[in-house]
């Protein structure tokens, strides 16, 4: 009898321990991206009219026989590291018709994903288990900076008119916004050459047109660098400073607005505003003091690059061609032709002098010399001559770089003689020549002159 009572009690306890589990209704929610994984990842979206669609499967398990609904809330908008959020009209959702079997899809029209409650689905009265597909869209154009954006959506399964506790699922959302922007760089002729030529007035400058179009989203810079110093076919080089650049027609950004020498270093020629607003401007290249530059035709390549947030990419390369006209001129001041004259000479007067300033303009880069040729003695119109022994030549420096040959008064000789030899670089130069006449005691009064010819030649 005792064993029977214990057995009945054990059976009753077993019955009571199973009943609560059996009475607990199934009520659960799962949200799964259609492509797999646990997060909704849009990948890369472009600033323009790009659109990316992704699907999510929502499944509900329920045997409560109670009606329920599924609620969507945007807990965190798609936001970048700086706190900038994607506007609502860029992130949309709708329910795909026909993917549910039992209840009612409440959003069949495309709707912004926002932070309030959005009823996605309502079950039938019996609260039957069901599933459906949601289509999420990332839609341009975008007005936010390029970069990575992250958000979070919560889905709540809640009973209608029941005390059943709600069930929540979370879906993390990721997107990468890329700039659909372009920077076009062309010469004013539309070609690939920046041409400068000192021989032509219209060749002293050359313009490059830059057009930055689209929404860059953040500040960017346009950099410039020379592949090498301008070089001729014979291997001679031209200093980059022979060319200057200046940025013109700026409206929003900043740049090199005063003529600045080119450099072999990489330098920023333009910096946009903080939002990377589109802008068009001109880079003007100019010859700097071409008369002081070495003659020849020189070439190099100008490379342009863009630098932005996590962006560094080449834009364009243009050939820079510089042609410096050959200068090899001799300038005599005062301009005496070929005559040195002494007027109204009389016996027993103090020595008389005549000065000539000789200036050489040369950019050949080769050494040269200046010579004089005396073709006659000092003679008046009656043919009376003064011996050259009474006539001396001397030179004085005028910040002269080359070598003067007559630093002390020296008797003038008939024929050719060298006055000056340039430095090794054939630099432009100048010096003064002083001719002095000591009239003899038996001089016949009058005007006397001699013919002197100056010449310049490379050596």
XYZ file of C-alpha atoms in Angstrom:
459
model
C 0.000 0.000 0.000
C 2.841 2.388 0.864
C 4.588 1.720 -2.464
C 1.335 2.451 -4.344
C 0.923 5.839 -2.630
C 4.527 6.823 -3.387
C 4.035 5.843 -7.042
C 0.877 7.963 -7.377
C 2.626 10.993 -5.800
C 5.611 10.599 -8.167
C 3.274 10.432 -11.173
C 1.435 13.575 -10.064
C 4.712 15.502 -9.548
C 5.873 14.464 -12.988
C 2.622 15.702 -14.489
C 2.906 19.097 -12.808
C 6.562 19.516 -13.890
C 5.731 18.954 -17.610
C 2.584 21.057 -17.807
C 4.218 24.593 -17.616
C 6.577 23.749 -20.516
C 3.787 22.302 -22.551
C 1.672 25.353 -21.865
C 4.452 27.822 -22.984
C 3.570 29.033 -26.517
C 6.267 29.470 -29.249
C 6.705 33.206 -30.042
C 9.954 34.227 -31.787
C 11.349 36.488 -34.508
C 14.342 36.182 -36.824
C 15.700 38.805 -39.260
C 18.235 37.561 -41.808
C 19.827 39.338 -44.785
C 18.917 37.446 -47.936
C 22.591 37.264 -48.959
C 23.485 35.634 -45.646
C 25.358 36.826 -42.590
C 24.008 38.811 -39.696
C 24.425 42.390 -40.938
C 22.861 44.369 -43.773
C 25.821 45.478 -45.885
C 25.269 47.771 -48.864
C 28.892 47.894 -49.964
C 29.960 50.926 -52.017
C 27.461 53.546 -53.135
C 28.327 56.395 -55.528
C 27.508 60.056 -54.959
C 25.449 60.333 -58.138
C 22.164 58.583 -58.843
C 23.408 55.209 -57.654
C 20.898 52.843 -56.048
C 21.637 49.646 -54.147
C 18.859 47.226 -53.136
C 19.211 44.542 -50.491
C 16.610 42.090 -49.227
C 15.971 40.886 -45.678
C 13.849 37.863 -44.674
C 11.715 38.248 -41.590
C 10.337 35.002 -40.078
C 7.868 34.694 -37.181
C 7.184 31.547 -35.208
C 3.958 31.638 -33.159
C 1.490 29.124 -31.790
C -0.191 31.474 -29.323
C -3.355 31.757 -31.409
C -3.140 35.494 -30.747
C -2.780 38.199 -33.402
C 0.609 39.973 -33.548
C 2.466 42.596 -35.557
C 6.059 43.390 -36.502
C 7.359 46.909 -35.771
C 10.471 48.542 -37.266
C 12.442 51.333 -35.566
C 15.655 53.008 -36.697
C 17.644 53.047 -33.474
C 20.723 54.683 -35.038
C 20.707 56.432 -38.430
C 23.478 55.618 -40.870
C 26.230 57.833 -39.406
C 29.938 58.339 -40.099
C 32.768 58.710 -37.581
C 32.301 62.493 -37.479
C 28.633 62.235 -36.564
C 27.192 63.080 -39.984
C 24.026 61.090 -40.715
C 22.488 60.021 -43.990
C 19.185 61.865 -44.676
C 15.974 59.819 -44.515
C 15.325 60.108 -48.243
C 18.530 58.157 -48.938
C 17.504 55.042 -46.944
C 14.193 53.419 -47.928
C 12.216 50.224 -47.316
C 9.160 48.409 -48.669
C 7.597 44.988 -48.262
C 7.803 42.705 -51.277
C 4.287 41.766 -52.366
C 3.355 38.087 -52.290
C 6.184 36.998 -50.006
C 3.863 36.655 -46.991
C 1.241 33.878 -46.835
C -1.079 34.653 -43.936
C -1.215 38.222 -42.634
C -1.119 41.704 -44.133
C 1.966 43.582 -45.402
C 1.558 47.133 -44.109
C 4.232 48.845 -46.253
C 4.002 48.030 -49.931
C 5.106 51.502 -51.031
C 8.693 52.656 -50.655
C 9.001 54.435 -47.310
C 11.929 56.216 -45.583
C 13.473 54.297 -42.715
C 13.014 56.656 -39.768
C 13.357 56.613 -36.011
C 9.639 56.343 -35.238
C 7.570 53.171 -35.137
C 6.735 51.688 -38.522
C 4.265 48.774 -38.629
C 5.667 46.404 -41.212
C 3.289 43.469 -40.889
C 0.090 42.424 -39.079
C -0.782 38.745 -38.699
C -4.174 37.154 -39.218
C -6.523 36.830 -36.224
C -5.178 33.386 -35.394
C -1.584 34.709 -35.161
C -0.309 32.125 -37.595
C 3.405 31.751 -38.163
C 4.577 33.556 -41.299
C 7.514 35.103 -43.099
C 8.022 37.919 -45.619
C 10.699 39.816 -47.513
C 11.688 43.447 -46.940
C 13.603 45.358 -49.634
C 15.940 48.058 -48.316
C 17.381 50.639 -50.712
C 20.309 52.992 -50.459
C 19.434 55.665 -52.991
C 21.420 58.650 -54.290
C 22.215 61.391 -54.892
C 23.978 61.841 -51.569
C 24.739 65.132 -49.866
C 27.036 63.773 -47.173
C 30.815 63.353 -47.147
C 32.279 60.206 -48.614
C 33.220 57.532 -46.107
C 31.917 54.650 -43.981
C 28.452 54.817 -42.411
C 26.927 52.543 -39.779
C 23.381 52.272 -38.402
C 21.074 49.981 -36.461
C 17.473 48.838 -36.972
C 15.385 47.040 -34.355
C 12.447 44.781 -35.164
C 9.867 44.086 -32.481
C 7.397 41.218 -32.512
C 4.537 42.306 -30.268
C 1.174 40.661 -29.534
C -2.089 42.509 -30.187
C -4.352 42.547 -27.141
C -2.256 40.038 -25.243
C 0.086 40.120 -22.284
C 2.679 38.064 -24.146
C 6.049 39.841 -23.793
C 7.420 41.359 -27.054
C 10.445 39.879 -28.835
C 13.183 42.085 -30.357
C 15.769 41.469 -33.087
C 18.562 43.840 -34.093
C 20.036 44.365 -37.559
C 23.247 46.338 -38.006
C 23.518 48.276 -41.281
C 26.736 49.265 -43.084
C 27.347 51.418 -46.175
C 30.355 52.956 -47.932
C 29.629 56.248 -49.709
C 32.029 56.974 -52.551
C 32.478 60.242 -54.363
C 31.171 60.430 -57.904
C 33.198 63.461 -58.715
C 35.609 64.336 -61.454
C 38.575 66.649 -61.847
C 39.376 67.535 -65.431
C 42.687 69.216 -66.267
C 43.340 70.503 -69.790
C 45.411 73.212 -71.441
C 43.654 76.252 -72.910
C 44.098 74.675 -76.346
C 42.691 71.359 -75.203
C 45.992 69.541 -75.825
C 48.529 67.913 -73.534
C 51.279 70.544 -73.825
C 51.973 73.602 -71.705
C 54.037 75.667 -74.149
C 56.088 78.749 -73.259
C 58.170 80.642 -75.812
C 60.131 83.820 -75.073
C 60.254 84.741 -78.776
C 56.508 85.394 -78.960
C 54.513 87.867 -76.839
C 51.649 85.372 -76.626
C 54.083 82.638 -75.604
C 55.146 84.237 -72.333
C 52.177 82.635 -70.520
C 50.162 79.452 -70.882
C 46.939 78.559 -69.054
C 45.783 75.220 -67.667
C 42.057 74.881 -66.936
C 40.930 72.848 -63.910
C 37.308 71.794 -63.439
C 36.369 69.984 -60.199
C 32.802 68.750 -60.635
C 30.548 66.810 -58.257
C 30.218 66.540 -54.514
C 33.521 65.567 -52.968
C 31.985 65.695 -49.507
C 35.128 66.858 -47.727
C 38.153 69.053 -48.263
C 40.636 68.010 -50.928
C 43.857 69.355 -52.418
C 45.264 69.373 -55.925
C 48.994 68.750 -55.861
C 51.576 69.390 -58.549
C 55.042 67.972 -59.034
C 57.667 68.049 -61.781
C 59.005 64.731 -63.015
C 62.447 66.377 -63.312
C 64.036 69.758 -63.980
C 63.342 70.976 -67.548
C 65.978 69.414 -69.785
C 67.174 69.880 -73.360
C 68.053 67.138 -75.840
C 71.720 67.782 -75.184
C 71.271 67.202 -71.450
C 71.352 70.821 -70.343
C 68.903 71.763 -67.599
C 66.842 74.843 -66.908
C 66.155 75.879 -63.325
C 62.480 75.219 -62.460
C 62.308 78.786 -61.118
C 62.484 80.001 -64.721
C 58.727 79.398 -64.715
C 56.180 80.735 -62.244
C 52.624 79.626 -61.593
C 49.587 81.499 -60.329
C 46.016 80.316 -59.646
C 43.285 82.587 -61.029
C 39.471 82.819 -60.890
C 39.018 81.213 -57.453
C 35.585 81.543 -55.850
C 35.491 79.128 -52.907
C 38.810 77.405 -52.351
C 42.297 78.825 -51.922
C 45.477 78.514 -53.932
C 48.739 80.110 -55.037
C 47.311 83.489 -55.999
C 50.670 85.265 -56.391
C 53.279 84.240 -59.004
C 55.383 81.541 -57.376
C 58.449 79.771 -58.818
C 58.051 76.159 -59.873
C 59.785 73.652 -57.658
C 60.889 70.050 -57.876
C 59.067 69.508 -54.585
C 55.460 68.403 -54.579
C 53.282 71.406 -53.753
C 49.585 72.110 -53.269
C 48.375 74.502 -55.947
C 44.739 74.406 -54.749
C 42.840 73.616 -51.532
C 39.043 73.287 -51.638
C 36.651 74.555 -48.998
C 35.786 72.234 -46.089
C 32.924 70.594 -47.999
C 34.850 69.982 -51.201
C 32.477 72.163 -53.205
C 32.870 71.958 -56.964
C 34.877 74.742 -58.593
C 36.624 75.688 -61.816
C 39.786 77.783 -61.972
C 42.892 78.516 -64.044
C 46.555 77.779 -63.374
C 48.697 80.274 -65.292
C 52.300 79.377 -66.072
C 54.623 82.272 -66.989
C 58.233 82.738 -68.014
C 60.209 84.560 -65.334
C 62.760 87.056 -66.708
C 63.291 85.085 -69.927
C 66.161 87.366 -70.974
C 68.128 85.963 -68.032
C 67.445 82.313 -68.809
C 69.622 79.936 -70.764
C 68.736 79.645 -74.450
C 67.341 76.391 -75.757
C 64.280 74.142 -75.797
C 63.607 72.361 -72.531
C 61.007 69.769 -71.581
C 59.623 68.109 -68.476
C 56.325 66.653 -67.276
C 53.935 68.222 -64.779
C 52.001 65.640 -62.755
C 48.769 66.528 -60.962
C 47.353 64.545 -58.054
C 44.333 64.743 -55.773
C 44.667 64.318 -52.027
C 41.593 63.989 -49.799
C 40.361 62.041 -46.812
C 41.909 58.610 -47.276
C 42.318 59.463 -50.978
C 45.494 59.969 -52.974
C 45.247 59.446 -56.708
C 46.852 60.716 -59.919
C 44.767 63.042 -62.070
C 46.639 64.083 -65.199
C 50.107 64.606 -66.624
C 50.927 67.452 -69.012
C 54.148 68.036 -70.914
C 55.815 71.370 -70.176
C 57.798 72.731 -73.121
C 59.901 75.866 -72.611
C 61.655 77.573 -75.510
C 64.057 80.393 -74.634
C 65.087 82.533 -77.599
C 68.830 82.858 -78.134
C 70.173 86.260 -77.067
C 73.683 87.325 -78.028
C 73.735 91.109 -78.251
C 76.352 93.812 -77.807
C 75.116 97.243 -76.705
C 77.413 100.297 -76.877
C 76.526 103.456 -74.916
C 76.708 106.139 -76.088
C 75.991 104.820 -79.550
C 78.970 106.237 -81.470
C 78.782 104.154 -84.575
C 82.427 103.289 -85.257
C 83.971 106.659 -84.391
C 85.614 108.020 -81.255
C 85.806 111.793 -81.531
C 87.637 114.603 -79.759
C 86.330 118.034 -80.728
C 88.032 121.427 -80.558
C 91.403 120.011 -79.638
C 94.153 122.590 -79.037
C 97.856 122.335 -78.203
C 98.984 122.243 -74.574
C 95.534 121.374 -73.138
C 95.057 118.714 -70.415
C 94.475 115.118 -71.529
C 91.031 114.507 -72.994
C 88.984 111.338 -72.378
C 86.057 109.540 -73.996
C 84.092 106.799 -72.184
C 82.154 103.908 -73.665
C 79.854 101.562 -71.707
C 79.760 98.089 -73.197
C 76.886 95.796 -72.197
C 76.517 92.185 -73.282
C 73.190 90.380 -73.232
C 73.751 86.661 -73.619
C 71.918 83.511 -72.620
C 73.807 80.966 -74.707
C 75.543 79.509 -71.681
C 78.835 79.578 -73.590
C 81.889 81.798 -72.913
C 82.555 84.668 -75.279
C 84.927 87.568 -75.807
C 84.677 91.230 -76.818
C 87.246 92.583 -79.249
C 87.997 96.013 -80.656
C 89.571 96.846 -83.961
C 91.230 100.220 -84.520
C 91.243 100.955 -88.230
C 92.932 104.372 -88.299
C 94.939 106.882 -86.322
C 93.247 109.984 -84.956
C 92.781 112.220 -87.961
C 91.036 115.507 -88.734
C 89.144 116.377 -91.888
C 92.305 117.806 -93.487
C 94.056 114.474 -93.003
C 96.327 115.622 -90.179
C 96.952 112.691 -87.808
C 97.850 112.300 -84.156
C 100.140 109.347 -83.474
C 98.531 106.522 -81.476
C 101.335 106.741 -78.936
C 99.442 109.740 -77.542
C 96.308 107.647 -77.225
C 95.642 105.099 -74.386
C 92.885 102.676 -73.455
C 91.837 101.538 -69.973
C 88.867 99.522 -68.621
C 86.825 99.774 -65.416
C 84.557 97.219 -63.819
C 80.801 97.785 -63.544
C 80.094 94.802 -61.270
C 81.814 92.876 -64.024
C 81.885 89.058 -63.786
C 84.321 88.407 -66.639
C 87.958 89.384 -67.130
C 89.075 92.863 -68.265
C 92.278 92.999 -70.326
C 93.296 96.666 -69.858
C 93.172 97.522 -66.166
C 95.874 100.196 -66.621
C 96.236 102.819 -69.350
C 97.793 101.080 -72.349
C 98.889 102.551 -75.617
C 96.277 101.978 -78.272
C 97.411 99.812 -81.147
C 96.199 99.548 -84.682
C 94.343 96.362 -85.574
C 92.374 93.949 -83.372
C 92.780 93.389 -79.643
C 90.735 91.588 -76.987
C 89.059 93.826 -74.426
C 87.145 91.291 -72.363
C 86.615 87.559 -71.775
C 83.385 86.369 -70.133
C 83.142 83.980 -67.206
C 82.881 80.251 -67.901
C 79.057 80.355 -67.912
C 78.961 83.089 -70.565
C 76.980 85.344 -68.248
C 75.514 88.631 -69.332
C 77.900 91.391 -68.297
C 78.972 95.025 -68.636
C 82.122 97.138 -68.318
C 83.462 100.572 -69.161
C 86.206 101.483 -71.669
C 88.012 104.808 -71.230
C 90.048 106.283 -74.117
C 92.428 109.101 -73.196
C 94.281 111.440 -75.545
C 97.271 113.537 -74.504
C 97.470 116.204 -77.263
C 101.025 116.747 -78.577
C 102.546 120.306 -78.223
C 102.603 120.844 -81.980
C 98.979 119.803 -82.391
C 97.036 121.589 -85.081
C 93.739 122.683 -83.537
C 90.575 120.998 -84.770
C 88.317 117.952 -84.500
C 89.940 114.525 -84.517
C 88.439 111.045 -84.721
C 89.407 107.405 -85.124
C 87.392 104.388 -86.151
C 86.967 101.577 -83.591
C 84.816 98.526 -84.283
C 83.574 96.271 -81.440
C 82.673 92.640 -81.966
C 81.394 89.738 -79.873
C 82.220 86.103 -80.546
C 81.894 82.772 -78.777
C 85.072 81.029 -77.698
